[in-house]
């Protein structure tokens, strides 16, 4: 029986044809035609309430929009609370919780008293968008209305305060509940878990009657243990003691092991699962990619009968992080042919990162055009990836255009400052940093790495020292090894090698090979043999002595005329079979990327390039198999 017939005033059979048209209405044009049919048939005038209820709960947005227009344009005398609840429920069910709160406020303004259903919908909306002020006001209305003792609404209040990060207030509501059901206990435990108050969660879990504990209770506790390396073994003990497990239980344990780097344990758990879903396989793919076990990840990916967008994104992101950008683009090209895998912001951000690594600016511009046509938001990682792509490909003007329309987070500012830094625009990077502070955006570790790098490339020693000091005193950030590395580079480039060595020795952590090589490289550039010899004495047996380090020291000896010592180092490298990876450059011309590698004699263009440039750089042409088809975007 149609939904509208359940109301006391059912429409006549003459208007049934208009309602039969309802399920086929999907577009705004269909909604306008339906509106006209309802007016001409008289159904809208005779039976507005049951009709609006059916429109409110339609799965198609144009019909819900039509219902709201009719609701505010027609005078209602009957079913007012019923219709207000339908309006609130329609907004709450969709992606518009703010509209649900507004409808709730308008209902009260219309002198319609809220019932349990309206209060529960309003609380749910507040929980979804974390509106503490409005939720607290609703709590006050509940107390005044006499509905505060309703168990369903009490559970809603507990969930609301827990999701807002206020478990102590949720606990006050919980303690006043006379008859607590499993929902109340689970909401309270979940509130403690989300705030990492595991001792309080454990206390409540132990206090809870074992007959009330269900799989949701156990999984909630399990989720709290699996987020940290320290508690992963306790999570396994809890998992083994569970009276019943579902797919969520298994997936939580696998995800916990992967995040802790214990992929072998995750793999063992994965093999023991009674059945697997997309989440299980995607988590394992992420774990394999994190360890560089690309073949395992690829095999599992290809064996999956069903893949969702997260699976595709995880696989592409793994390729990019493992330096396989072309494989990521190949996968993106394959994904575009799947009906259930339309690219989202994460997909496109990953693709832009891959294109940046390959220097394929034209394909990056195509992606940008697709983003603009699709009206995708650039507030998050997508905008950051675009800024980074344009900056690293040398198009700072385009990077600034994206920055001007998308910069709303520290990550966007960091990307733009880094772009200025890598092109040697130290003054612009510092000016942007100062503007960032004027905008009251709190800089983070990456911000200062970008600023110090800019000072290093521009030779701005005093400014770098000032920023390094302000980082600690004004912003309360403890320098990491990357910040010390930037400062060593700043001092080394300026010829202040003794100060750089003193800074290295004062570091609270062990300096890495990059820090030492920065100083060694400066010894070569400034031909400071004494400092070079000092480093040789200090660093015997250290990890710094790879092929690059030997080459730097050899060049230092050669620069001061110690050809015998330079030759000995080269012979030592040959004895240890150490080879320095050759540097290369690339350029994109007419959609093709040309890569120039020193000493490559395999290409037929050798004589032409040598005669033109008088260098030994031969272009190695490759044409990517994952060229992005702009027509499919």
Tab-separated table of N, CA, C and O in Angstrom, residues 299-341:
chain	number	residue	atom	x	y	z
A	299	UNK	N	49.895	-8.607	-6.158
A	299	UNK	CA	49.244	-9.911	-6.288
A	299	UNK	C	47.901	-9.928	-5.567
A	299	UNK	O	46.897	-10.424	-6.098
A	300	UNK	N	47.868	-9.373	-4.366
A	300	UNK	CA	46.622	-9.335	-3.611
A	300	UNK	C	45.614	-8.423	-4.289
A	300	UNK	O	44.418	-8.746	-4.372
A	301	UNK	N	46.073	-7.289	-4.795
A	301	UNK	CA	45.184	-6.348	-5.482
A	301	UNK	C	44.537	-6.995	-6.700
A	301	UNK	O	43.331	-6.867	-6.926
A	302	UNK	N	45.331	-7.680	-7.495
A	302	UNK	CA	44.803	-8.295	-8.708
A	302	UNK	C	43.884	-9.470	-8.406
A	302	UNK	O	43.022	-9.811	-9.226
A	303	UNK	N	44.062	-10.094	-7.243
A	303	UNK	CA	43.213	-11.231	-6.881
A	303	UNK	C	41.868	-10.815	-6.308
A	303	UNK	O	40.968	-11.646	-6.181
A	304	UNK	N	41.716	-9.535	-5.957
A	304	UNK	CA	40.474	-9.069	-5.356
A	304	UNK	C	39.352	-9.074	-6.389
A	304	UNK	O	39.478	-8.479	-7.470
A	305	UNK	N	38.251	-9.731	-6.043
A	305	UNK	CA	37.104	-9.759	-6.946
A	305	UNK	C	36.378	-8.425	-6.963
A	305	UNK	O	35.801	-8.021	-7.979
A	306	UNK	N	36.399	-7.740	-5.833
A	306	UNK	CA	35.727	-6.450	-5.717
A	306	UNK	C	36.694	-5.423	-5.142
A	306	UNK	O	37.384	-5.690	-4.160
A	307	UNK	N	36.763	-4.273	-5.783
A	307	UNK	CA	37.633	-3.196	-5.316
A	307	UNK	C	36.810	-1.927	-5.206
A	307	UNK	O	36.033	-1.608	-6.102
A	308	UNK	N	36.996	-1.197	-4.113
A	308	UNK	CA	36.349	0.108	-4.011
A	308	UNK	C	37.376	1.201	-4.267
A	308	UNK	O	38.561	0.931	-4.525
A	309	UNK	N	36.935	2.443	-4.214
A	309	UNK	CA	37.817	3.557	-4.540
A	309	UNK	C	38.989	3.638	-3.571
A	309	UNK	O	40.114	3.983	-3.974
A	310	UNK	N	38.759	3.305	-2.305
A	310	UNK	CA	39.841	3.353	-1.319
A	310	UNK	C	40.936	2.354	-1.680
A	310	UNK	O	42.129	2.621	-1.513
A	311	UNK	N	40.546	1.199	-2.199
A	311	UNK	CA	41.529	0.199	-2.607
A	311	UNK	C	42.409	0.737	-3.727
A	311	UNK	O	43.639	0.618	-3.695
A	312	UNK	N	41.776	1.318	-4.749
A	312	UNK	CA	42.537	1.894	-5.858
A	312	UNK	C	43.470	3.008	-5.350
A	312	UNK	O	44.640	3.077	-5.754
A	313	UNK	N	42.952	3.859	-4.487
A	313	UNK	CA	43.770	4.959	-3.962
A	313	UNK	C	44.964	4.444	-3.159
A	313	UNK	O	46.071	4.977	-3.253
A	314	UNK	N	44.726	3.402	-2.356
A	314	UNK	CA	45.799	2.831	-1.545
A	314	UNK	C	46.897	2.252	-2.424
A	314	UNK	O	48.096	2.437	-2.162
A	315	UNK	N	46.493	1.573	-3.481
A	315	UNK	CA	47.476	0.967	-4.381
A	315	UNK	C	48.286	2.043	-5.111
A	315	UNK	O	49.513	1.954	-5.207
A	316	UNK	N	47.610	3.076	-5.608
A	316	UNK	CA	48.319	4.149	-6.305
A	316	UNK	C	49.254	4.900	-5.358
A	316	UNK	O	50.395	5.218	-5.714
A	317	UNK	N	48.770	5.186	-4.162
A	317	UNK	CA	49.599	5.888	-3.186
A	317	UNK	C	50.825	5.062	-2.818
A	317	UNK	O	51.926	5.607	-2.650
A	318	UNK	N	50.660	3.748	-2.717
A	318	UNK	CA	51.796	2.884	-2.428
A	318	UNK	C	52.829	2.913	-3.533
A	318	UNK	O	54.046	2.945	-3.274
A	319	UNK	N	52.379	2.892	-4.777
A	319	UNK	CA	53.310	2.990	-5.898
A	319	UNK	C	54.112	4.295	-5.826
A	319	UNK	O	55.329	4.306	-6.006
A	320	UNK	N	53.416	5.406	-5.589
A	320	UNK	CA	54.089	6.710	-5.569
A	320	UNK	C	55.114	6.761	-4.436
A	320	UNK	O	56.253	7.223	-4.628
A	321	UNK	N	54.748	6.295	-3.250
A	321	UNK	CA	55.659	6.355	-2.112
A	321	UNK	C	56.863	5.441	-2.282
A	321	UNK	O	57.898	5.643	-1.641
A	322	UNK	N	56.738	4.435	-3.143
A	322	UNK	CA	57.857	3.538	-3.423
A	322	UNK	C	58.610	3.928	-4.688
A	322	UNK	O	59.394	3.142	-5.222
A	323	UNK	N	58.355	5.145	-5.180
A	323	UNK	CA	59.094	5.649	-6.330
A	323	UNK	C	58.659	5.093	-7.661
A	323	UNK	O	59.404	5.186	-8.647
A	324	UNK	N	57.467	4.516	-7.735
A	324	UNK	CA	56.974	3.915	-8.981
A	324	UNK	C	55.829	4.769	-9.532
A	324	UNK	O	54.685	4.338	-9.625
A	325	UNK	N	56.159	5.978	-9.891
A	325	UNK	CA	55.126	6.917	-10.330
A	325	UNK	C	54.472	6.480	-11.634
A	325	UNK	O	53.274	6.677	-11.834
A	326	UNK	N	55.246	5.903	-12.552
A	326	UNK	CA	54.648	5.467	-13.817
A	326	UNK	C	53.641	4.356	-13.586
A	326	UNK	O	52.590	4.303	-14.240
A	327	UNK	N	53.951	3.433	-12.672
A	327	UNK	CA	53.001	2.357	-12.362
A	327	UNK	C	51.721	2.936	-11.757
A	327	UNK	O	50.619	2.434	-12.025
A	328	UNK	N	51.856	3.992	-10.953
A	328	UNK	CA	50.672	4.633	-10.377
A	328	UNK	C	49.796	5.224	-11.473
A	328	UNK	O	48.562	5.109	-11.440
A	329	UNK	N	50.420	5.837	-12.481
A	329	UNK	CA	49.649	6.410	-13.586
A	329	UNK	C	49.017	5.327	-14.444
A	329	UNK	O	47.903	5.495	-14.957
A	330	UNK	N	49.714	4.212	-14.632
A	330	UNK	CA	49.112	3.079	-15.342
A	330	UNK	C	47.844	2.605	-14.628
A	330	UNK	O	46.819	2.315	-15.255
A	331	UNK	N	47.951	2.516	-13.303
A	331	UNK	CA	46.808	2.060	-12.513
A	331	UNK	C	45.658	3.055	-12.608
A	331	UNK	O	44.487	2.675	-12.686
A	332	UNK	N	45.993	4.338	-12.608
A	332	UNK	CA	44.959	5.363	-12.751
A	332	UNK	C	44.243	5.232	-14.096
A	332	UNK	O	43.019	5.366	-14.177
A	333	UNK	N	45.003	4.964	-15.144
A	333	UNK	CA	44.392	4.778	-16.461
A	333	UNK	C	43.457	3.573	-16.463
A	333	UNK	O	42.378	3.613	-17.068
A	334	UNK	N	43.831	2.499	-15.771
A	334	UNK	CA	42.962	1.321	-15.686
A	334	UNK	C	41.718	1.607	-14.853
A	334	UNK	O	40.622	1.123	-15.165
A	335	UNK	N	41.892	2.372	-13.791
A	335	UNK	CA	40.771	2.677	-12.908
A	335	UNK	C	39.697	3.474	-13.627
A	335	UNK	O	38.517	3.326	-13.360
A	336	UNK	N	40.096	4.324	-14.557
A	336	UNK	CA	39.145	5.181	-15.243
A	336	UNK	C	38.127	4.394	-16.046
A	336	UNK	O	37.078	4.897	-16.399
A	337	UNK	N	38.421	3.124	-16.332
A	337	UNK	CA	37.474	2.314	-17.075
A	337	UNK	C	36.486	1.566	-16.196
A	337	UNK	O	35.646	0.822	-16.704
A	338	UNK	N	36.572	1.737	-14.892
A	338	UNK	CA	35.678	1.037	-13.969
A	338	UNK	C	34.510	1.936	-13.592
A	338	UNK	O	34.683	3.112	-13.293
A	339	UNK	N	33.321	1.350	-13.576
A	339	UNK	CA	32.116	2.143	-13.324
A	339	UNK	C	32.028	2.638	-11.883
A	339	UNK	O	31.488	3.707	-11.626
A	340	UNK	N	32.544	1.848	-10.932
A	340	UNK	CA	32.370	2.193	-9.515
A	340	UNK	C	33.602	2.869	-8.928
A	340	UNK	O	33.808	2.854	-7.720
A	341	UNK	N	34.449	3.435	-9.769
A	341	UNK	CA	35.691	4.006	-9.264
A	341	UNK	C	35.966	5.371	-9.887
A	341	UNK	O	37.009	5.597	-10.485
